[in-house]
Tab-separated table of C-alpha atoms and ligand atoms in Angstrom:
chain	number	residue	atom	x	y	z
A	23	UNK	CA	-115.627	0.504	-59.160
A	24	UNK	CA	-114.978	2.790	-62.118
A	25	UNK	CA	-117.895	3.565	-64.364
A	26	UNK	CA	-118.066	0.624	-66.709
A	27	UNK	CA	-118.249	1.859	-70.285
A	28	UNK	CA	-117.655	-1.551	-71.867
A	29	UNK	CA	-121.220	-1.931	-73.065
A	30	UNK	CA	-121.190	1.618	-74.490
A	31	UNK	CA	-118.036	0.798	-76.437
A	32	UNK	CA	-119.490	-2.534	-77.583
A	33	UNK	CA	-122.637	-0.755	-78.704
A	34	UNK	CA	-120.606	1.604	-80.905
A	35	UNK	CA	-118.817	-1.374	-82.437
A	36	UNK	CA	-122.199	-2.906	-83.174
A	37	UNK	CA	-123.282	0.318	-84.935
A	38	UNK	CA	-120.391	0.208	-87.403
A	39	UNK	CA	-122.608	-0.563	-90.420
A	40	UNK	CA	-124.994	2.196	-89.426
A	41	UNK	CA	-122.065	4.612	-89.175
A	42	UNK	CA	-120.863	3.614	-92.639
A	43	UNK	CA	-124.320	3.962	-94.192
A	44	UNK	CA	-124.874	7.320	-92.498
A	45	UNK	CA	-121.549	8.653	-93.800
A	46	UNK	CA	-122.338	7.440	-97.304
A	47	UNK	CA	-125.774	9.055	-97.207
A	48	UNK	CA	-124.260	12.383	-96.157
A	49	UNK	CA	-121.587	12.236	-98.878
A	50	UNK	CA	-124.265	11.526	-101.488
A	51	UNK	CA	-125.956	14.860	-100.783
A	52	UNK	CA	-123.744	17.215	-102.829
A	53	UNK	CA	-123.670	20.253	-100.551
A	54	UNK	CA	-121.249	22.233	-102.702
A	55	UNK	CA	-120.267	25.648	-101.456
A	56	UNK	CA	-120.079	27.901	-103.313
A	57	UNK	CA	-122.821	28.304	-104.355
A	58	UNK	CA	-124.417	26.516	-101.366
A	59	UNK	CA	-126.338	23.592	-102.842
A	60	UNK	CA	-128.598	21.111	-101.068
A	61	UNK	CA	-128.468	22.643	-97.600
A	62	UNK	CA	-132.180	22.020	-97.189
A	63	UNK	CA	-131.818	18.393	-98.289
A	64	UNK	CA	-129.061	17.615	-95.815
A	65	UNK	CA	-130.909	19.414	-92.996
A	66	UNK	CA	-134.073	17.438	-93.778
A	67	UNK	CA	-132.057	14.234	-93.744
A	68	UNK	CA	-130.495	15.043	-90.365
A	69	UNK	CA	-133.845	16.258	-89.054
A	70	UNK	CA	-135.507	12.931	-89.905
A	71	UNK	CA	-132.709	10.898	-88.389
A	72	UNK	CA	-132.370	12.862	-85.168
A	73	UNK	CA	-136.116	13.245	-84.623
A	74	UNK	CA	-136.322	9.467	-84.829
A	75	UNK	CA	-133.825	9.321	-81.949
A	76	UNK	CA	-135.835	11.617	-79.725
A	77	UNK	CA	-134.216	14.980	-80.515
A	78	UNK	CA	-136.205	18.186	-80.787
A	79	UNK	CA	-135.094	19.867	-83.974
A	80	UNK	CA	-135.253	23.286	-85.558
A	81	UNK	CA	-134.461	24.218	-89.127
A	82	UNK	CA	-133.097	27.733	-89.248
A	83	UNK	CA	-132.483	29.638	-92.448
A	84	UNK	CA	-129.868	32.392	-92.273
A	85	UNK	CA	-132.011	35.012	-93.946
A	86	UNK	CA	-129.927	37.941	-95.103
A	87	UNK	CA	-126.559	36.242	-94.515
A	88	UNK	CA	-123.958	36.555	-97.286
A	89	UNK	CA	-124.898	34.112	-100.049
A	90	UNK	CA	-128.429	33.462	-98.781
A	91	UNK	CA	-131.045	33.674	-101.545
A	92	UNK	CA	-134.228	31.872	-102.477
A	93	UNK	CA	-132.182	29.915	-104.995
A	94	UNK	CA	-129.437	29.073	-102.475
A	95	UNK	CA	-130.981	29.341	-99.025
A	96	UNK	CA	-128.596	28.891	-96.091
A	97	UNK	CA	-130.347	26.230	-93.997
A	98	UNK	CA	-129.046	25.016	-90.657
A	99	UNK	CA	-130.348	22.264	-88.426
A	100	UNK	CA	-130.140	22.319	-84.656
A	101	UNK	CA	-131.185	19.259	-82.656
A	102	UNK	CA	-131.433	19.075	-78.873
A	103	UNK	CA	-132.108	16.195	-76.549
A	104	UNK	CA	-132.837	17.035	-72.931
A	105	UNK	CA	-131.670	14.723	-70.200
A	106	UNK	CA	-133.759	13.826	-67.178
A	107	UNK	CA	-131.841	15.976	-64.703
A	108	UNK	CA	-130.280	19.411	-64.692
A	109	UNK	CA	-126.742	19.595	-65.998
A	110	UNK	CA	-124.436	20.875	-68.709
A	111	UNK	CA	-125.193	20.941	-72.411
A	112	UNK	CA	-122.664	19.333	-74.750
A	113	UNK	CA	-122.892	20.548	-78.338
A	114	UNK	CA	-121.420	18.850	-81.426
A	115	UNK	CA	-121.178	21.270	-84.324
A	116	UNK	CA	-120.409	20.161	-87.862
A	117	UNK	CA	-120.514	22.108	-91.079
A	118	UNK	CA	-122.477	20.428	-93.823
A	119	UNK	CA	-120.896	22.210	-96.788
A	120	UNK	CA	-118.081	20.838	-98.938
A	121	UNK	CA	-115.679	22.585	-101.283
A	122	UNK	CA	-115.637	22.221	-105.057
A	123	UNK	CA	-114.665	18.832	-106.444
A	124	UNK	CA	-111.625	19.896	-108.517
A	125	UNK	CA	-109.646	17.652	-110.855
A	126	UNK	CA	-107.868	14.355	-110.320
A	127	UNK	CA	-110.590	12.094	-108.921
A	128	UNK	CA	-110.455	8.392	-109.699
A	129	UNK	CA	-113.851	7.695	-108.090
A	130	UNK	CA	-117.257	9.359	-107.959
A	131	UNK	CA	-116.889	12.348	-105.603
A	132	UNK	CA	-120.483	11.929	-104.466
A	133	UNK	CA	-120.629	8.136	-104.593
A	134	UNK	CA	-119.546	7.229	-101.072
A	135	UNK	CA	-117.617	4.244	-102.421
A	136	UNK	CA	-115.877	1.951	-99.951
A	137	UNK	CA	-112.485	0.460	-100.585
A	138	UNK	CA	-109.810	-0.798	-98.232
A	139	UNK	CA	-111.555	0.333	-95.052
A	140	UNK	CA	-112.092	3.858	-96.337
A	141	UNK	CA	-115.131	5.760	-97.562
A	142	UNK	CA	-114.403	8.073	-100.469
A	143	UNK	CA	-116.061	11.303	-101.479
A	144	UNK	CA	-115.924	15.066	-101.347
A	145	UNK	CA	-116.497	15.955	-97.706
A	146	UNK	CA	-115.799	12.406	-96.448
A	147	UNK	CA	-112.994	13.736	-94.272
A	148	UNK	CA	-113.992	17.427	-94.097
A	149	UNK	CA	-116.306	16.771	-92.359
A	150	UNK	CA	-119.192	14.426	-92.982
A	151	UNK	CA	-117.267	11.544	-91.392
A	152	UNK	CA	-116.915	13.613	-88.220
A	153	UNK	CA	-120.585	14.550	-88.276
A	154	UNK	CA	-121.586	10.899	-88.670
A	155	UNK	CA	-119.232	9.843	-85.838
A	156	UNK	CA	-120.733	12.429	-83.489
A	157	UNK	CA	-124.272	11.277	-84.316
A	158	UNK	CA	-123.420	7.617	-83.668
A	159	UNK	CA	-121.586	8.539	-80.445
A	160	UNK	CA	-124.592	10.483	-79.239
A	161	UNK	CA	-127.176	7.874	-80.187
A	162	UNK	CA	-125.150	5.135	-78.508
A	163	UNK	CA	-124.727	7.216	-75.368
A	164	UNK	CA	-128.454	7.991	-75.123
A	165	UNK	CA	-129.401	4.352	-75.672
A	166	UNK	CA	-126.955	3.236	-73.003
A	167	UNK	CA	-127.628	5.980	-70.445
A	168	UNK	CA	-131.157	7.296	-71.045
A	169	UNK	CA	-131.122	8.810	-67.561
A	170	UNK	CA	-128.295	11.256	-68.348
A	171	UNK	CA	-127.996	14.763	-66.956
A	172	UNK	CA	-128.008	18.010	-68.914
A	173	UNK	CA	-128.574	18.054	-72.653
A	174	UNK	CA	-126.947	17.105	-75.932
A	175	UNK	CA	-127.091	19.192	-79.070
A	176	UNK	CA	-126.052	18.399	-82.608
A	177	UNK	CA	-125.950	21.082	-85.259
A	178	UNK	CA	-125.355	20.858	-88.988
A	179	UNK	CA	-124.435	24.300	-90.206
A	180	UNK	CA	-123.880	26.025	-93.520
A	181	UNK	CA	-121.028	27.900	-95.114
A	182	UNK	CA	-118.020	27.068	-92.930
A	183	UNK	CA	-115.948	26.834	-96.086
A	184	UNK	CA	-116.867	30.427	-96.925
A	185	UNK	CA	-116.522	31.936	-93.457
A	186	UNK	CA	-119.493	30.507	-91.560
A	187	UNK	CA	-121.585	33.687	-91.723
A	188	UNK	CA	-124.658	31.794	-92.923
A	189	UNK	CA	-124.057	29.073	-90.336
A	190	UNK	CA	-122.436	29.225	-86.919
A	191	UNK	CA	-122.066	33.029	-86.926
A	192	UNK	CA	-125.776	33.407	-87.643
A	193	UNK	CA	-126.735	30.996	-84.858
A	194	UNK	CA	-124.259	32.554	-82.418
A	195	UNK	CA	-125.687	36.022	-83.065
A	196	UNK	CA	-129.082	34.647	-82.065
A	197	UNK	CA	-127.813	33.290	-78.773
A	198	UNK	CA	-127.600	29.608	-79.674
A	199	UNK	CA	-123.997	29.436	-78.408
A	200	UNK	CA	-124.478	31.579	-75.327
A	201	UNK	CA	-122.653	30.097	-72.326
A	202	UNK	CA	-125.882	29.938	-70.312
A	203	UNK	CA	-127.339	27.655	-72.974
A	204	UNK	CA	-124.345	25.570	-74.096
A	205	UNK	CA	-121.366	24.714	-71.906
A	206	UNK	CA	-119.131	22.430	-73.999
A	207	UNK	CA	-118.593	22.476	-77.755
A	208	UNK	CA	-116.830	19.836	-79.831
A	209	UNK	CA	-116.355	20.517	-83.541
A	210	UNK	CA	-115.551	17.193	-85.265
A	211	UNK	CA	-113.238	18.707	-87.893
A	212	UNK	CA	-110.667	16.222	-89.283
A	213	UNK	CA	-107.788	16.845	-86.912
A	214	UNK	CA	-107.305	13.117	-86.335
A	215	UNK	CA	-108.612	10.806	-83.652
A	216	UNK	CA	-105.715	11.312	-81.252
A	217	UNK	CA	-105.316	15.082	-81.512
A	218	UNK	CA	-107.099	17.904	-79.740
A	219	UNK	CA	-107.214	21.195	-81.606
A	220	UNK	CA	-107.369	24.110	-79.187
A	221	UNK	CA	-107.951	26.888	-81.665
A	222	UNK	CA	-106.596	28.744	-84.642
A	223	UNK	CA	-104.508	31.720	-85.712
A	224	UNK	CA	-106.116	35.015	-86.587
A	225	UNK	CA	-106.625	36.318	-90.101
A	226	UNK	CA	-106.621	39.813	-91.541
A	227	UNK	CA	-107.486	40.455	-95.171
A	228	UNK	CA	-107.018	43.807	-96.852
A	229	UNK	CA	-106.897	45.383	-100.268
A	230	UNK	CA	-104.168	47.903	-101.006
A	231	UNK	CA	-104.446	50.192	-104.008
A	232	UNK	CA	-101.723	52.434	-105.350
A	233	UNK	CA	-102.561	55.340	-107.626
A	234	UNK	CA	-100.842	56.916	-110.625
A	235	UNK	CA	-101.776	58.991	-113.603
A	236	UNK	CA	-102.805	57.690	-116.992
A	237	UNK	CA	-100.772	58.807	-120.033
A	238	UNK	CA	-99.604	57.480	-123.392
A	239	UNK	CA	-97.365	54.437	-122.998
A	240	UNK	CA	-94.739	55.961	-125.304
A	241	UNK	CA	-94.323	58.891	-122.905
A	242	UNK	CA	-94.588	57.334	-119.451
A	243	UNK	CA	-92.832	60.387	-117.953
A	244	UNK	CA	-96.013	62.325	-118.659
A	245	UNK	CA	-97.941	60.007	-116.349
A	246	UNK	CA	-97.240	58.093	-113.191
A	247	UNK	CA	-97.172	54.308	-113.121
A	248	UNK	CA	-99.288	52.813	-110.325
A	249	UNK	CA	-97.718	49.376	-110.936
A	250	UNK	CA	-94.235	50.737	-110.175
A	251	UNK	CA	-95.589	52.196	-106.941
A	252	UNK	CA	-96.980	48.769	-106.111
A	253	UNK	CA	-93.561	47.313	-106.932
A	254	UNK	CA	-92.151	49.551	-104.221
A	255	UNK	CA	-94.793	48.220	-101.816
A	256	UNK	CA	-93.803	44.633	-102.628
A	257	UNK	CA	-90.109	45.521	-102.189
A	258	UNK	CA	-90.895	46.964	-98.795
A	259	UNK	CA	-92.722	43.771	-97.851
A	260	UNK	CA	-89.694	41.703	-98.912
A	261	UNK	CA	-87.128	43.849	-97.139
A	262	UNK	CA	-89.030	44.722	-93.961
A	263	UNK	CA	-92.280	42.843	-93.421
A	264	UNK	CA	-91.427	39.235	-94.303
A	265	UNK	CA	-88.241	39.118	-92.187
A	266	UNK	CA	-90.114	40.707	-89.257
A	267	UNK	CA	-92.946	38.174	-89.535
A	268	UNK	CA	-90.548	35.224	-89.813
A	269	UNK	CA	-88.903	36.273	-86.554
A	270	UNK	CA	-92.146	36.019	-84.606
A	271	UNK	CA	-92.933	32.641	-83.111
A	272	UNK	CA	-96.005	31.560	-81.250
A	273	UNK	CA	-96.539	29.356	-78.247
A	274	UNK	CA	-99.690	28.073	-79.984
A	275	UNK	CA	-99.127	24.428	-81.024
A	276	UNK	CA	-99.887	25.220	-84.666
A	277	UNK	CA	-99.409	22.448	-87.202
A	278	UNK	CA	-97.747	22.289	-89.621
A	279	UNK	CA	-94.651	23.764	-87.992
A	280	UNK	CA	-94.214	26.408	-90.722
A	281	UNK	CA	-97.376	28.120	-89.519
A	282	UNK	CA	-95.928	28.721	-86.045
A	283	UNK	CA	-94.792	32.134	-87.267
A	284	UNK	CA	-96.711	35.028	-88.739
A	285	UNK	CA	-97.404	34.549	-92.437
A	286	UNK	CA	-98.788	36.545	-95.299
A	287	UNK	CA	-99.996	35.501	-98.705
A	288	UNK	CA	-100.404	37.962	-101.536
A	289	UNK	CA	-103.676	36.734	-102.828
A	290	UNK	CA	-103.917	38.680	-106.081
A	291	UNK	CA	-102.423	41.573	-107.979
A	292	UNK	CA	-103.978	43.628	-110.653
A	293	UNK	CA	-102.932	46.828	-112.392
A	294	UNK	CA	-103.728	48.664	-115.599
A	295	UNK	CA	-106.135	47.515	-118.242
A	296	UNK	CA	-108.618	44.810	-117.368
A	297	UNK	CA	-107.687	41.361	-118.606
A	298	UNK	CA	-109.535	40.369	-121.748
A	299	UNK	CA	-111.252	37.017	-122.266
A	300	UNK	CA	-108.976	34.214	-123.523
A	301	UNK	CA	-110.556	34.299	-126.989
A	302	UNK	CA	-109.881	38.011	-127.432
A	303	UNK	CA	-107.429	38.518	-130.300
A	304	UNK	CA	-106.836	42.274	-130.051
A	305	UNK	CA	-103.649	43.899	-128.808
A	306	UNK	CA	-103.407	46.059	-125.690
A	307	UNK	CA	-103.676	49.818	-125.947
A	308	UNK	CA	-100.643	51.770	-124.773
A	309	UNK	CA	-101.396	53.304	-121.432
A	310	UNK	CA	-99.668	54.058	-118.170
A	311	UNK	CA	-101.731	52.366	-115.434
A	312	UNK	CA	-103.278	54.711	-112.935
A	313	UNK	CA	-104.310	52.024	-110.452
A	314	UNK	CA	-102.851	48.821	-109.068
A	315	UNK	CA	-104.469	46.641	-106.416
A	316	UNK	CA	-103.351	43.722	-104.320
A	317	UNK	CA	-105.231	41.623	-101.803
A	318	UNK	CA	-103.219	40.414	-98.832
A	319	UNK	CA	-104.040	37.516	-96.521
A	320	UNK	CA	-102.166	37.984	-93.275
A	321	UNK	CA	-102.392	35.183	-90.695
A	322	UNK	CA	-101.416	36.236	-87.218
A	323	UNK	CA	-100.593	34.777	-83.854
A	324	UNK	CA	-102.272	34.891	-80.458
A	325	UNK	CA	-99.302	37.027	-79.365
A	326	UNK	CA	-100.171	39.735	-81.931
A	327	UNK	CA	-103.169	42.046	-82.063
A	328	UNK	CA	-105.387	43.135	-84.901
A	329	UNK	CA	-104.255	46.756	-84.427
A	330	UNK	CA	-100.559	45.785	-84.517
A	331	UNK	CA	-101.029	43.694	-87.643
A	332	UNK	CA	-102.872	46.338	-89.648
A	333	UNK	CA	-100.767	49.118	-88.147
A	334	UNK	CA	-97.552	47.426	-89.241
A	335	UNK	CA	-98.633	47.358	-92.900
A	336	UNK	CA	-99.986	50.874	-92.707
A	337	UNK	CA	-96.697	52.043	-91.186
A	338	UNK	CA	-94.722	50.640	-94.125
A	339	UNK	CA	-97.083	52.347	-96.582
A	340	UNK	CA	-96.707	55.644	-94.725
A	341	UNK	CA	-92.913	55.265	-94.871
A	342	UNK	CA	-93.231	54.968	-98.639
A	343	UNK	CA	-95.414	58.076	-98.756
A	344	UNK	CA	-92.577	59.944	-97.078
A	345	UNK	CA	-89.799	58.409	-99.193
A	346	UNK	CA	-91.284	58.142	-102.638
A	347	UNK	CA	-92.442	60.961	-104.855
A	348	UNK	CA	-96.180	60.972	-105.625
A	349	UNK	CA	-96.781	57.767	-103.713
A	350	UNK	CA	-100.469	57.603	-102.862
A	351	UNK	CA	-102.360	54.602	-101.568
A	352	UNK	CA	-105.565	53.439	-100.007
A	353	UNK	CA	-105.943	50.436	-97.759
A	354	UNK	CA	-109.293	48.760	-97.129
A	355	UNK	CA	-109.843	46.004	-94.618
A	356	UNK	CA	-111.861	43.184	-96.196
A	357	UNK	CA	-112.264	40.897	-93.217
A	358	UNK	CA	-110.823	40.150	-89.815
A	359	UNK	CA	-110.904	37.074	-87.600
A	360	UNK	CA	-109.335	37.113	-84.149
A	361	UNK	CA	-107.201	34.148	-83.038
A	362	UNK	CA	-108.948	31.691	-80.742
A	363	UNK	CA	-107.233	29.504	-78.154
A	364	UNK	CA	-109.070	27.425	-75.604
A	365	UNK	CA	-107.271	26.952	-72.289
A	366	UNK	CA	-105.601	23.566	-71.774
A	367	UNK	CA	-107.377	23.323	-68.420
A	368	UNK	CA	-110.868	23.909	-69.873
A	369	UNK	CA	-113.252	21.073	-68.969
A	370	UNK	CA	-113.937	19.975	-72.543
A	371	UNK	CA	-110.180	19.696	-73.120
A	372	UNK	CA	-109.388	17.643	-70.010
A	373	UNK	CA	-112.427	15.438	-70.669
A	374	UNK	CA	-111.502	14.577	-74.244
A	375	UNK	CA	-107.859	14.164	-73.192
A	376	UNK	CA	-108.923	11.550	-70.647
A	377	UNK	CA	-111.206	9.849	-73.184
A	378	UNK	CA	-108.402	9.585	-75.765
A	379	UNK	CA	-106.162	8.023	-73.110
A	380	UNK	CA	-108.834	5.540	-72.069
A	381	UNK	CA	-109.935	4.573	-75.584
A	382	UNK	CA	-106.703	4.794	-77.562
A	383	UNK	CA	-104.200	4.126	-74.799
A	384	UNK	CA	-102.081	7.181	-75.553
A	385	UNK	CA	-101.946	10.836	-74.622
A	386	UNK	CA	-103.349	13.199	-77.210
A	387	UNK	CA	-101.250	15.618	-79.216
A	388	UNK	CA	-102.298	19.221	-78.851
A	389	UNK	CA	-102.527	21.273	-82.010
A	390	UNK	CA	-103.829	24.566	-83.310
A	391	UNK	CA	-104.988	25.217	-86.833
A	392	UNK	CA	-103.134	27.516	-89.245
A	393	UNK	CA	-106.453	28.567	-90.791
A	394	UNK	CA	-109.637	29.498	-89.040
A	395	UNK	CA	-112.770	27.430	-88.549
A	396	UNK	CA	-116.107	27.986	-86.861
A	397	UNK	CA	-114.591	28.162	-83.362
A	398	UNK	CA	-114.005	31.865	-84.118
A	399	UNK	CA	-117.733	32.598	-84.020
A	400	UNK	CA	-118.382	30.473	-80.946
A	401	UNK	CA	-115.572	32.328	-79.163
A	402	UNK	CA	-116.110	35.894	-80.393
A	403	UNK	CA	-119.890	36.073	-80.845
A	404	UNK	CA	-121.014	33.287	-78.517
A	405	UNK	CA	-118.455	34.235	-75.824
A	406	UNK	CA	-118.043	30.515	-75.176
A	407	UNK	CA	-114.413	29.608	-74.483
A	408	UNK	CA	-114.901	25.910	-73.776
A	409	UNK	CA	-114.644	24.712	-77.379
A	410	UNK	CA	-112.295	22.412	-79.287
A	411	UNK	CA	-112.039	20.716	-82.645
A	412	UNK	CA	-111.824	16.964	-82.294
A	413	UNK	CA	-112.737	14.451	-84.975
A	414	UNK	CA	-111.612	11.644	-87.280
A	415	UNK	CA	-109.759	12.089	-90.524
A	416	UNK	CA	-106.429	13.377	-91.730
A	417	UNK	CA	-106.370	17.128	-92.244
A	418	UNK	CA	-104.088	16.849	-95.269
A	419	UNK	CA	-106.903	14.945	-97.049
A	420	UNK	CA	-109.292	17.878	-96.801
A	421	UNK	CA	-110.122	19.547	-100.119
A	422	UNK	CA	-107.982	17.010	-102.060
A	423	UNK	CA	-109.024	14.679	-104.904
A	424	UNK	CA	-109.988	11.160	-103.748
A	425	UNK	CA	-110.768	12.519	-100.291
A	426	UNK	CA	-111.546	9.718	-97.857
A	427	UNK	CA	-112.274	8.908	-94.241
A	428	UNK	CA	-111.004	5.781	-92.515
A	429	UNK	CA	-113.816	3.683	-91.058
A	430	UNK	CA	-111.783	2.519	-88.043
A	431	UNK	CA	-110.838	6.127	-87.319
A	432	UNK	CA	-114.505	7.112	-87.312
A	433	UNK	CA	-115.386	4.271	-84.954
A	434	UNK	CA	-112.519	5.176	-82.594
A	435	UNK	CA	-113.487	8.856	-82.593
A	436	UNK	CA	-117.105	7.993	-81.923
A	437	UNK	CA	-115.921	6.029	-78.865
A	438	UNK	CA	-113.872	8.987	-77.647
A	439	UNK	CA	-116.855	11.299	-78.100
A	440	UNK	CA	-119.246	8.922	-76.334
A	441	UNK	CA	-116.755	8.376	-73.518
A	442	UNK	CA	-116.489	12.160	-73.170
A	443	UNK	CA	-120.273	12.346	-72.805
A	444	UNK	CA	-120.138	9.911	-69.895
A	445	UNK	CA	-117.663	12.224	-68.152
A	446	UNK	CA	-119.650	15.376	-68.809
A	447	UNK	CA	-123.237	14.153	-68.421
A	448	UNK	CA	-123.138	11.330	-65.883
A	449	UNK	CA	-122.361	12.535	-62.360
A	450	UNK	CA	-121.555	8.966	-61.316
A	451	UNK	CA	-118.600	8.950	-63.744
A	452	UNK	CA	-116.948	11.576	-61.555
A	453	UNK	CA	-118.124	10.225	-58.233
A	454	UNK	CA	-115.058	9.530	-56.050
A	455	UNK	CA	-116.943	6.379	-54.940
A	456	UNK	CA	-116.267	5.091	-58.413
A	457	UNK	CA	-112.571	5.563	-57.835
A	458	UNK	CA	-109.916	6.446	-60.328
A	459	UNK	CA	-109.746	4.394	-63.494
A	460	UNK	CA	-107.206	1.633	-64.063
B	510	ZN	ZN1	-114.039	21.604	-92.310
């Protein structure tokens, strides 16, 4: 007989109203980042809820992390429930922060209004709906199988939207994601209920400055225009770098399709006199700019390396130094994130794959994310390679006005998560005596 999960599934259906109320409560705590509001409030809320369900909890402030201050402390909550027998630990990690509201809303961004089977609000999809689904999945699983093996953890972490340094990175540096402590990680980011996200591309951010010499604008030949030097840099990017990047394709299943090649955004450009406030009525002075700066945002593939990516840009700049009179530059790396790709054969992947098949009756799509998310810290700092993003919601909704999460999608995802727990934490689910399913 296969392990019968019917009553687990029925229990999740019966918790639908609880799931809705939980999601609304989370949306109504306006955890805007930046600056990082209400982290303590949302951690206290989760602490109360999870303590009530038998979890041991810790509230951890990321003292000294970027953005942490007494006014905007970076609080994280980590809850753990031990099973009754030795076994693996399954960890659900969700970020609690949401991005700015922006324009174009037709409902209250922190109201948690329900309409047409959807709950609306900033963070509904990214990712308070996923957090709520993982909590319901876990509570249902524990109620149904109190005698489970191993342990379950749920974390609510700060600052994912600004790099995760006050959240998952901080916890990972303190050993909370060490493979001897945690064996399986699911991040319920809104990749959709039938997709498994294996990882993300890498990112490399740098500032490039070109130098010139200041002089009177009526006699530019007496100076040296740093903006023209930057123009040569941009030309070089157009003629050499962009075609080279477009020719590189990855085996990573990145969606959307356009991100299956190397990409680079020029984030900003600035040269010459500082911009004046909008209400300034004066005219510019006449000067040749002696400095021009750009910030580049280069996203790279698992097939490329950090050294190749930075070296390629540096090589083009060195070519210009050789070709162009008085060309001088400096390049400063601002940040770097390595690509992360979990193996298709990793246990968390095959488990969730099986759960999606059993619950939704279809095989999952495999995807990778064009941008990074907290998996980078779990992989690089935690050294834990058994991590995926799986959760309800449509990625395209993230950060948009009238953001929403579908209630049915949350319920379905919660079932997939709970089903995955049966596979990972109940030895009888894998007992050959129980036979293959169907
Ligand atoms: Zn997110």
